[in-house]
Amino acid sequence: MAVIIYTETENGSFKKVAFEIASYGKALADQVGQKLVAVTFNQEDGSALGTYGVDEVVNITGAFTSSFSAKKYAAALAQIASEKEASLVVVSSSANSKYLAPLLAVKLAAAYTSNVIALPESTEPLTLKRTCYTSKALSIVSSNQPINIIGLSSNAFGIIETQSSPSQSSVAVEEATSSMQVSSVEKVTGVITIADADVVVSGGRGLKGPENWYLIEDLAATLGAATACSKPVSDMGWRPHSEHVGQTGKPVASNLYIAIGVSGAIQHLAGINSSKVKVVINIDPEAPFFKAADYGIVGDAFEVLPKLIEKLKAFKAA
Amino acid sequence: MKILVCISNVPDTTSKINFVDSNTKFDTQGVQFIINPNDEFGLTRAVWFQQKQQAEVTVLTVGDASCEPTLRKCLAIGADKAIRVDADPTDGYFVAKQIAAVCEKESYDLIIAGRESIDHNGAMVPGLVAGMLDYEYITNCISLEIENDQATAAREIDGGKEIVSSGFPLVIGAQKGLVEESDLIIPNMRGIMQARKKFLEVMAATDAVASSTVVSFDKPAPKGEVKLIDADDIDTLIDLLHNEAKVI
């Protein structure tokens, strides 16, 4: 018996979310008195997971592991979980984890619970707290299945260091067949994605045009943040759709969310509700965002932002 | 090309979220129900395939008779026929079982479901259906073209997109981008009149047990008042973010 975690990597390094999953997995493994086994793909060196309490790292090898395939990865994870007689599997809320989790659930005849925000309230039966109604409500869900997949919300548990010396092994698994082929990947490089970011800086119509986005980018660069935008901004083509956050865009669950010139329509707030601390800068004191925010400045973005960037640079340098 | 679009009947975004029966049930009092937005993007693309590539579009929902106005709206938007599986949609697994059972009888080439519903946010129904039927599956789909029995789709990934091609049968997890908001079809009077005459089949549910049960709902603790900081006092904001919120 073991708790299995799917720890995601990119270009040979673990993604930050992998360490949060490991931290959660460690606490869960302690709760049920089992060891913690991390599964990686095409990642020779898994030693970094030893900072987060992982007991064993199983690296899946084979030609197919060089690029993500939900079907093939799910089949491989299912094989390892079955071999280890795992009843608990933890995955993240990344696009790829959410893609493979339901496929894995079918393979393992497991119940999959997404958007989980805490350790189980009980393990017999497994009872989990999750967000629903686009973060406007919470629910307590109890599983009817002996095997469970927990999808942890980003930034819900945090990263906790626990030193361990994981054993490492490589396993070749049978490749699942699929008629699907990835023909190209377009990915921005060198910037932090919304999914990975601790801080997200978001701009709305109040910025008046794409030519003013350097202010958002400067602020984001100063904070090491990802950039995002409201729906009207992506609809008008000022920014790409992949930056649109809100109910029909990307969900945000960052530690800090700074909204500039975003009015705070209910659909926008629904998508960013899971962020811990919200700051709004808007010239209109009646903007609904002020009701949802923790800190607010009523002011002109074009006056406030340059000052904020300058002061933050000084603060970071100090 | 036979397309099945799976529809979730969800409370309108602006609805007040409240619970009744000791916080075990959603309070439907005074709530307007709509087509789940992610499903509607998928339906709109399906209707495009119907109009341009002679596809046949069936919509399906799992629920009681109160879901029928939502199905009629799908018919008014352009779907050819509708199926309602008469059962309480207890959880994502149960719903996926119902969809898979219908697909085994009817064999659709393309199954489209929203990437997630805006009420339960399970984000699992299309993936479970694909897994149960062993069909190919692409979620977070932001474009879809069909040519010569081959689908070409774009999947939104963290920080970009991936272009994939796949054969059929195929399950798609739909979202905005598959069509734009401006492409959504507002039913006209002719569509609404025609929808009344279109076939809405009520099917008995297949035997399945939900994989999970909601014990109770709760609402997040109410948020405190916003702390307003003077636009000339940026130092105070930085101080609060550093010392009070501890986020920078």
XYZ file of C-alpha atoms in Angstrom:
566
model
C 0.000 0.000 0.000
C 1.225 3.462 -0.871
C -0.008 6.931 -1.673
C 0.820 7.721 -5.308
C 1.472 11.240 -6.546
C 1.873 12.411 -10.128
C 4.740 14.905 -10.039
C 4.947 16.995 -13.185
C 8.166 18.118 -14.800
C 9.072 20.371 -17.655
C 12.370 20.300 -19.540
C 14.017 18.167 -16.889
C 12.914 20.193 -13.859
C 10.032 19.702 -11.495
C 7.207 22.210 -11.773
C 6.473 24.114 -8.592
C 3.116 22.377 -8.356
C 4.924 19.020 -8.076
C 6.378 20.142 -4.744
C 2.960 21.156 -3.461
C 1.539 17.785 -4.515
C 4.456 16.065 -2.766
C 3.880 18.117 0.401
C 0.198 17.202 0.406
C 1.006 13.582 -0.457
C 3.413 13.374 2.483
C 0.800 14.681 4.944
C -1.798 12.317 3.459
C 0.591 9.335 3.613
C 1.264 10.125 7.276
C -2.475 10.378 7.925
C -3.090 6.870 6.547
C 0.242 5.400 7.670
C 1.535 4.537 4.195
C 4.630 5.379 2.203
C 4.691 8.047 -0.477
C 5.548 7.083 -4.056
C 6.025 9.754 -6.716
C 5.622 8.942 -10.398
C 7.569 10.962 -12.964
C 7.880 10.683 -16.729
C 11.170 10.986 -18.588
C 12.844 12.526 -15.526
C 16.078 10.761 -14.682
C 16.813 12.680 -11.524
C 14.004 12.635 -8.970
C 16.172 13.555 -5.978
C 14.585 17.027 -5.678
C 11.496 15.299 -4.278
C 13.559 14.255 -1.244
C 13.002 17.743 0.162
C 9.274 17.052 0.449
C 9.129 13.663 2.121
C 8.862 11.331 -0.881
C 9.938 7.738 -0.059
C 10.232 6.368 -3.573
C 10.394 7.848 -7.070
C 9.312 5.716 -10.020
C 10.359 7.203 -13.339
C 8.464 5.983 -16.405
C 10.704 5.664 -19.439
C 10.044 4.940 -23.094
C 9.854 6.948 -26.301
C 6.285 8.088 -25.609
C 7.232 9.856 -22.368
C 9.007 12.713 -24.149
C 5.700 14.485 -24.815
C 2.527 14.512 -22.749
C -0.323 12.236 -23.787
C -3.231 12.057 -21.347
C -4.201 8.563 -22.468
C -0.685 7.080 -22.358
C 0.284 8.814 -19.129
C -2.981 7.735 -17.465
C -2.400 4.108 -18.514
C 1.153 4.191 -17.116
C 0.042 5.788 -13.836
C -2.712 3.189 -13.523
C -0.175 0.410 -13.942
C 2.087 1.763 -11.183
C -0.874 2.463 -8.869
C -2.104 -1.111 -9.348
C 1.339 -2.605 -8.732
C 1.654 -0.614 -5.522
C -1.922 -1.511 -4.529
C -2.540 2.182 -4.025
C -5.925 3.358 -2.824
C -5.013 7.051 -2.914
C -3.627 8.943 -5.904
C -2.991 12.690 -5.808
C -2.801 14.908 -8.890
C -2.621 18.684 -9.308
C -5.018 21.123 -10.966
C -2.720 21.813 -13.917
C -4.228 21.544 -17.403
C -2.459 18.206 -17.937
C -3.425 16.713 -14.555
C -7.075 17.672 -15.028
C -6.862 16.132 -18.497
C -5.612 12.737 -17.383
C -7.371 12.363 -14.017
C -10.777 11.190 -15.351
C -9.064 8.710 -17.691
C -7.059 7.396 -14.742
C -10.263 7.169 -12.677
C -11.825 4.869 -15.274
C -8.671 2.694 -15.464
C -8.568 2.273 -11.680
C -12.354 2.161 -11.132
C -11.672 5.043 -8.772
C -13.675 8.042 -7.652
C -12.094 11.331 -8.761
C -12.653 14.423 -6.659
C -11.339 17.677 -8.129
C -10.757 21.118 -6.577
C -9.885 19.622 -3.185
C -8.598 22.259 -0.779
C -7.532 20.344 2.354
C -6.455 17.006 3.765
C -9.329 14.499 4.125
C -11.697 15.145 7.013
C -11.861 11.376 7.372
C -10.386 8.467 5.425
C -13.088 5.832 6.114
C -14.958 6.673 3.970
C -12.739 9.231 2.270
C -14.347 12.607 2.942
C -12.994 15.668 1.172
C -13.623 19.391 1.167
C -13.730 21.002 -2.276
C -14.848 24.217 -3.915
C -17.884 24.335 -6.194
C -20.209 26.887 -7.785
C -17.065 28.482 -9.208
C -15.628 29.048 -5.726
C -18.841 30.649 -4.445
C -19.487 27.582 -2.275
C -17.724 24.645 -0.647
C -18.882 21.088 -0.347
C -18.002 18.087 1.742
C -17.961 15.013 -0.483
C -17.786 11.454 0.690
C -16.512 8.742 -1.652
C -18.295 5.464 -2.318
C -15.232 3.824 -3.868
C -12.262 2.032 -2.287
C -9.800 3.721 -4.673
C -9.692 7.504 -4.899
C -8.014 10.191 -6.941
C -7.639 13.543 -5.243
C -7.239 16.609 -7.464
C -5.658 19.282 -5.294
C -6.429 22.952 -6.000
C -3.357 25.060 -6.737
C -1.914 26.925 -3.746
C -4.504 25.337 -1.448
C -2.046 23.377 0.694
C 1.271 25.122 0.164
C 4.779 23.698 0.096
C 6.106 22.049 3.246
C 9.645 20.725 3.447
C 10.278 17.288 4.948
C 13.686 15.736 4.298
C 13.781 12.165 2.991
C 16.089 10.020 0.867
C 13.882 8.578 -1.841
C 14.854 5.394 -3.626
C 14.749 5.853 -7.390
C 13.893 3.379 -10.097
C 13.071 3.436 -13.791
C 10.221 1.439 -15.225
C 9.327 0.810 -18.840
C 5.589 0.336 -19.275
C 3.519 -0.837 -22.186
C 2.487 2.126 -24.301
C -1.264 2.641 -24.675
C -2.431 2.928 -28.279
C -3.884 6.195 -29.501
C -4.708 7.652 -32.905
C -3.983 11.108 -31.543
C -0.903 13.012 -32.571
C 0.485 16.298 -31.391
C 1.532 18.243 -34.471
C 2.809 21.391 -32.790
C 3.074 23.163 -29.461
C 3.014 26.935 -29.196
C 4.160 27.982 -25.800
C 5.430 31.229 -24.448
C 8.857 30.749 -22.956
C 10.592 32.641 -20.227
C 7.393 33.935 -18.661
C 5.500 32.621 -15.675
C 2.180 31.032 -16.541
C -1.012 31.847 -14.653
C -1.204 28.258 -13.417
C 2.276 28.361 -11.861
C 2.237 31.899 -10.516
C 2.246 33.004 -6.879
C 1.282 36.481 -8.013
C -0.954 37.424 -10.938
C -1.240 40.958 -12.328
C -4.364 41.474 -14.368
C -5.466 44.348 -16.584
C -8.902 45.376 -17.765
C -10.467 47.875 -20.115
C -9.333 50.676 -17.820
C -5.898 50.411 -19.459
C -7.452 51.868 -22.618
C -5.466 49.839 -25.170
C -2.876 47.100 -25.770
C -0.150 49.715 -26.183
C -0.394 50.443 -22.450
C 0.238 46.841 -21.407
C 3.885 47.615 -20.715
C 2.630 48.898 -17.336
C 1.100 45.514 -16.513
C 4.208 43.724 -17.789
C 6.559 45.979 -15.804
C 4.592 45.430 -12.620
C 4.464 41.674 -13.266
C 8.202 41.531 -13.943
C 8.904 43.426 -10.721
C 6.845 40.941 -8.709
C 7.820 37.814 -10.643
C 4.163 37.557 -11.555
C 2.114 36.176 -14.422
C 0.049 38.569 -16.532
C -3.674 38.116 -17.047
C -6.591 40.075 -18.428
C -10.358 40.449 -18.236
C -12.775 39.012 -20.775
C -13.454 42.242 -22.718
C -9.712 42.697 -23.154
C -9.285 39.249 -24.697
C -12.504 39.630 -26.726
C -11.170 42.850 -28.246
C -7.940 41.068 -29.094
C -5.756 43.310 -26.928
C -4.370 40.192 -25.258
C -4.427 36.473 -26.143
C -7.254 34.260 -24.921
C -4.819 32.238 -22.829
C -4.512 35.276 -20.535
C -8.253 35.637 -20.006
C -9.195 34.786 -16.435
C -12.743 34.382 -15.216
C -15.553 31.919 -15.388
C -15.084 31.071 -19.057
C -11.351 31.683 -18.986
C -8.604 30.393 -16.757
C -9.164 29.984 -13.055
C -6.707 31.797 -10.786
C -5.700 30.548 -7.360
C -2.652 32.683 -6.660
C -1.478 34.067 -3.330
C -1.816 37.621 -4.611
C -4.056 38.897 -7.409
C -3.726 42.515 -8.485
C -6.504 43.815 -10.749
C -5.944 47.079 -12.555
C -8.756 48.766 -14.429
C -10.920 45.649 -14.054
C -14.465 46.512 -12.972
C -15.067 43.112 -11.358
C -18.020 41.613 -13.215
C -19.433 38.595 -11.420
C -18.017 36.252 -14.107
C -14.545 37.690 -13.545
C -14.776 37.438 -9.766
C -15.970 33.828 -10.060
C -12.690 32.914 -11.723
C -10.379 34.645 -9.276
C -12.217 33.960 -6.022
C -9.735 31.287 -4.985
C -6.877 33.792 -4.855
C -5.894 34.505 -1.287
C -5.279 38.258 -1.334
C -6.869 40.580 -3.859
C -5.814 44.123 -4.623
C -7.819 46.407 -6.869
C -6.731 49.640 -8.515
C -9.581 51.408 -10.269
C -10.548 54.983 -10.982
C -14.213 54.221 -10.302
C -14.917 53.903 -6.568
C -18.216 52.166 -7.435
C -16.481 49.314 -9.317
C -17.842 45.995 -7.952
C -14.292 44.732 -7.507
C -13.909 46.880 -4.380
C -16.467 44.630 -2.668
C -14.417 41.522 -3.448
C -10.952 42.940 -2.747
C -8.839 43.012 0.411
C -6.969 46.183 -0.481
C -7.997 48.905 -2.867
C -6.750 52.129 -4.351
C -9.172 54.501 -6.008
C -7.058 56.178 -8.618
C -5.935 56.505 -12.201
C -3.934 53.448 -13.273
C -1.659 55.640 -15.365
C -0.662 57.629 -12.293
C -0.678 54.838 -9.700
C 1.151 52.127 -11.656
C 4.419 53.964 -12.408
C 4.653 54.923 -8.732
C 3.808 51.404 -7.590
C 6.394 49.858 -9.921
C 9.082 52.307 -8.760
C 8.328 51.749 -5.067
C 8.167 47.968 -5.475
C 11.513 47.934 -7.271
C 13.003 49.844 -4.348
C 11.304 47.478 -1.891
C 12.601 44.390 -3.732
C 16.095 45.854 -3.903
C 16.146 46.627 -0.183
C -21.107 12.763 -38.899
C -23.276 12.186 -35.843
C -22.580 14.573 -33.008
C -23.825 14.294 -29.435
C -23.601 17.428 -27.292
C -23.952 16.846 -23.555
C -25.740 19.649 -21.771
C -25.670 20.536 -18.116
C -28.578 22.580 -16.765
C -26.945 25.076 -14.387
C -27.931 28.136 -12.358
C -27.329 31.419 -14.159
C -23.975 32.969 -13.205
C -25.579 35.874 -11.419
C -27.731 33.598 -9.221
C -27.588 33.829 -5.467
C -26.020 30.610 -4.223
C -27.930 29.264 -1.209
C -28.597 25.825 0.203
C -31.618 24.204 1.863
C -32.442 20.960 3.721
C -29.693 21.413 6.308
C -27.281 22.607 3.599
C -27.578 19.439 1.543
C -29.420 20.800 -1.504
C -29.035 23.804 -3.779
C -31.838 26.306 -3.285
C -33.522 26.607 -6.683
C -36.004 29.212 -5.424
C -36.095 32.120 -7.862
C -33.044 30.800 -9.767
C -32.954 30.865 -13.522
C -31.299 27.863 -15.164
C -29.222 28.131 -18.304
C -27.166 25.963 -20.652
C -23.776 25.502 -18.984
C -21.607 28.109 -20.801
C -18.854 25.612 -21.732
C -21.517 23.299 -23.195
C -23.003 26.180 -25.168
C -19.645 26.888 -26.839
C -19.597 23.203 -27.827
C -23.201 23.230 -29.049
C -22.549 26.301 -31.173
C -19.584 24.594 -32.865
C -21.709 21.461 -33.406
C -24.437 23.536 -35.098
C -21.726 25.007 -37.329
C -20.765 21.471 -38.425
C -24.448 20.746 -39.031
C -24.853 23.795 -41.236
C -21.541 23.554 -43.128
C -20.768 19.840 -43.113
C -24.194 18.145 -42.872
C -23.623 16.818 -39.358
C -26.580 15.633 -37.305
C -26.678 17.146 -33.822
C -28.336 15.516 -30.824
C -28.309 17.147 -27.392
C -28.525 15.145 -24.195
C -29.011 15.984 -20.578
C -29.433 13.915 -17.429
C -32.135 15.322 -15.181
C -35.806 15.580 -14.371
C -38.500 17.323 -16.432
C -37.431 20.731 -15.106
C -34.420 20.537 -17.503
C -36.632 20.460 -20.591
C -36.760 24.240 -21.178
C -32.950 24.171 -21.405
C -33.116 21.304 -23.937
C -35.774 23.200 -25.926
C -33.424 26.160 -26.015
C -30.713 23.882 -27.468
C -33.207 22.785 -30.128
C -34.054 26.422 -30.851
C -30.332 27.156 -31.246
C -30.294 24.464 -33.925
C -29.873 20.948 -32.519
C -31.881 18.348 -34.476
C -33.164 16.332 -31.552
C -32.880 16.013 -27.814
C -32.578 13.227 -25.277
C -33.343 13.549 -21.593
C -32.175 10.691 -19.417
C -34.710 10.725 -16.626
C -32.567 10.578 -13.483
C -31.146 12.761 -10.756
C -27.608 13.714 -11.896
C -26.029 12.800 -8.547
C -22.379 13.033 -9.528
C -20.062 13.238 -12.527
C -19.493 9.490 -12.605
C -23.238 8.740 -12.645
C -23.816 11.272 -15.439
C -20.895 9.897 -17.469
C -22.328 6.361 -17.106
C -25.645 7.566 -18.522
C -23.966 9.299 -21.467
C -21.784 6.272 -22.183
C -24.860 4.000 -22.147
C -26.632 6.206 -24.714
C -23.491 6.251 -26.886
C -23.242 2.471 -26.830
C -26.766 2.261 -28.260
C -26.485 5.078 -30.778
C -22.762 5.291 -31.717
C -21.875 8.929 -32.252
C -18.708 9.982 -34.089
C -18.151 13.052 -31.970
C -19.219 13.681 -28.382
C -18.900 17.213 -27.052
C -19.285 18.224 -23.409
C -18.165 21.388 -21.662
C -14.742 21.076 -20.003
C -16.560 21.649 -16.704
C -19.923 22.785 -15.405
C -20.167 26.076 -13.556
C -22.069 24.496 -10.649
C -20.161 21.367 -9.567
C -16.914 22.220 -11.400
C -16.046 18.525 -11.480
C -14.244 18.800 -14.843
C -14.578 15.076 -15.343
C -17.639 14.143 -17.409
C -16.060 14.293 -20.908
C -12.923 12.481 -19.687
C -14.900 9.775 -17.896
C -17.065 9.218 -20.980
C -13.940 8.921 -23.164
C -12.385 6.499 -20.675
C -15.516 4.369 -20.364
C -15.947 4.093 -24.151
C -12.201 4.005 -24.891
C -12.585 6.902 -27.361
C -9.944 9.523 -28.064
C -10.251 12.621 -25.902
C -9.195 16.264 -26.145
C -10.177 18.738 -23.459
C -9.750 22.511 -23.035
C -10.454 22.534 -26.751
C -10.201 26.008 -28.335
C -10.571 25.083 -31.991
C -11.900 22.106 -33.901
C -11.936 21.346 -37.624
C -13.060 18.147 -39.317
C -11.741 17.014 -42.672
C -11.520 13.562 -44.281
C -12.462 11.684 -41.130
C -9.747 13.438 -39.232
C -10.188 16.052 -36.500
C -7.671 18.822 -35.951
C -8.000 20.581 -32.634
C -6.171 23.061 -30.454
C -5.898 22.334 -26.763
C -5.177 25.183 -24.395
C -2.268 24.287 -22.140
C -0.659 26.238 -19.307
C 1.080 29.058 -21.146
C 0.027 28.274 -24.684
C -1.654 25.784 -26.949
C -1.046 22.439 -28.566
C -2.308 21.410 -31.995
C -3.431 17.792 -32.151
C -5.000 15.550 -34.758
C -7.157 12.563 -34.002
C -9.392 9.993 -35.600
C -12.962 9.239 -34.542
C -14.815 8.444 -32.347
C -13.651 11.417 -30.358
C -14.727 13.172 -27.156
C -14.164 16.929 -26.844
C -14.081 19.003 -23.655
C -15.379 22.345 -24.913
C -14.634 25.847 -23.713
C -14.571 29.424 -24.938
C -12.383 29.714 -27.998
C -14.043 26.751 -29.717
C -16.348 29.535 -30.796
C -16.256 33.099 -29.565
C -18.940 34.645 -27.399
C -20.041 36.730 -30.399
C -20.724 33.482 -32.336
C -23.270 32.240 -29.799
C -26.698 31.870 -31.394
C -29.621 33.708 -29.858
C -32.711 31.739 -30.918
C -35.082 33.670 -33.159
C -38.868 33.195 -33.250
C -38.626 30.713 -36.142
C -36.097 28.637 -34.237
C -38.241 28.678 -31.114
C -41.349 27.588 -33.085
C -39.428 24.803 -34.828
C -37.971 23.639 -31.527
C -41.457 22.885 -30.239
C -41.927 20.324 -33.001
C -38.525 18.688 -32.712
C -38.219 15.294 -31.060
C -37.394 15.251 -27.358
C -36.961 11.672 -26.231
C -37.156 10.743 -22.575
C -35.052 7.690 -21.753
C -34.956 5.606 -18.612
C -31.666 5.720 -16.746
C -29.180 2.882 -16.908
C -28.233 1.220 -13.620
C -25.291 3.008 -12.043
C -24.215 3.984 -8.570
C -22.686 7.418 -7.977
C -19.030 7.258 -6.970
C -19.446 10.024 -4.424
C -22.077 11.716 -2.283
C -22.280 15.335 -1.241
C -22.548 15.345 2.550
C -23.129 19.084 2.865
C -22.579 22.441 1.237
C -21.167 25.501 2.876
C -20.415 29.054 1.890
C -17.002 30.660 2.307
C -16.720 32.921 5.346
C -17.861 36.437 4.457
C -15.023 38.669 3.457
C -14.092 41.705 5.499
C -14.387 45.204 4.120
C -11.816 46.336 1.585
C -9.013 48.443 3.070
C -8.800 51.581 0.985
C -5.397 53.158 0.589
C -4.827 56.659 -0.702
C -3.443 56.787 -4.236
C -0.568 58.937 -2.975
C 0.331 56.506 -0.229
C 1.812 53.547 -2.115
C 4.226 52.860 0.777
C 1.283 51.867 2.968
C 0.040 49.389 0.364
C 3.485 47.785 0.088
C 3.748 47.674 3.872
C 0.321 45.987 4.196
C 1.096 43.439 1.492
C 4.439 42.653 3.115
C 3.643 42.739 6.842
C -0.092 42.068 7.092
C -0.987 39.888 4.086
C 2.580 38.504 3.822
C 2.293 37.979 0.091
C 5.290 39.988 -1.131
